[in-house]
Amino acid sequence: MPKYLFSCDCGATFTQTLKIGEHKTHVCPSCSGMAKQVMPKFGFNFALGKNSPGNSGVTKHDYPTADQAVGQSADARWQEIQARDEVKEEVRKNTGRQALTRKHGPDNKYIEYGGASAEVIQHRKKVVRSVETAVKSGKL
Ligand SMILES: [Zn+2]
């Protein structure tokens, strides 16, 4: 069964293995709201089923072989990264903060992003400075 990507207004993004079909929304494991399916910006979504373009113009997508079937998990991984980037962009827009916090849900079922607080940003700068100091002094 194909993996579908969803992102929720609460900042959570997750994948769900579902039967082939239309899955425009799915219950968010984080807030129980309705998360929307994320379509990849580019590339090919194997989960699209009947909505897939008949010919993507890329032979490997239109005529999958056993080798490509193995490659699908890599594609799914890549799509997940893209979906997360889209969610991050959205959270940055909504919170007005470039730095984000990241929280894993139970069993790594989902990742939730939020705008980082001033304290978090301060802490990160401190960590970066201490690493830089350790590198300069030859401790790392
Ligand atoms: Zn949610």
PDB file of C-alpha atoms in Angstrom, residues 11-14 29-30 77 80 84 101-114:
ATOM      1  CA  GLY A  11       2.279  22.184  12.369  1.00  0.00           C
ATOM      2  CA  ALA A  12       2.322  18.377  12.340  1.00  0.00           C
ATOM      3  CA  THR A  13       3.359  16.488   9.247  1.00  0.00           C
ATOM      4  CA  PHE A  14       3.069  12.714   8.931  1.00  0.00           C
ATOM      5  CA  PRO A  29      -2.364  12.166  15.263  1.00  0.00           C
ATOM      6  CA  SER A  30      -1.261  15.327  17.067  1.00  0.00           C
ATOM      7  CA  ARG A  77      11.567   9.457   1.637  1.00  0.00           C
ATOM      8  CA  GLU A  80       8.589  13.302   2.941  1.00  0.00           C
ATOM      9  CA  ARG A  84       8.380  18.824   5.699  1.00  0.00           C
ATOM     10  CA  THR A 101      11.289  23.955  17.065  1.00  0.00           C
ATOM     11  CA  ARG A 102      10.769  20.350  16.158  1.00  0.00           C
ATOM     12  CA  LYS A 103       8.935  17.779  18.228  1.00  0.00           C
ATOM     13  CA  HIS A 104       8.509  14.090  17.480  1.00  0.00           C
ATOM     14  CA  GLY A 105       5.184  12.492  18.209  1.00  0.00           C
ATOM     15  CA  PRO A 106       4.857   9.044  19.808  1.00  0.00           C
ATOM     16  CA  ASP A 107       6.495   6.242  17.762  1.00  0.00           C
ATOM     17  CA  ASN A 108       7.817   8.962  15.438  1.00  0.00           C
ATOM     18  CA  LYS A 109       4.356   9.006  13.900  1.00  0.00           C
ATOM     19  CA  TYR A 110       4.547  12.687  13.171  1.00  0.00           C
ATOM     20  CA  ILE A 111       6.762  15.722  13.490  1.00  0.00           C
ATOM     21  CA  GLU A 112       5.408  18.978  14.758  1.00  0.00           C
ATOM     22  CA  TYR A 113       6.992  22.334  13.959  1.00  0.00           C
ATOM     23  CA  GLY A 114       6.562  25.561  15.822  1.00  0.00           C
TER      24      GLY A 114
END
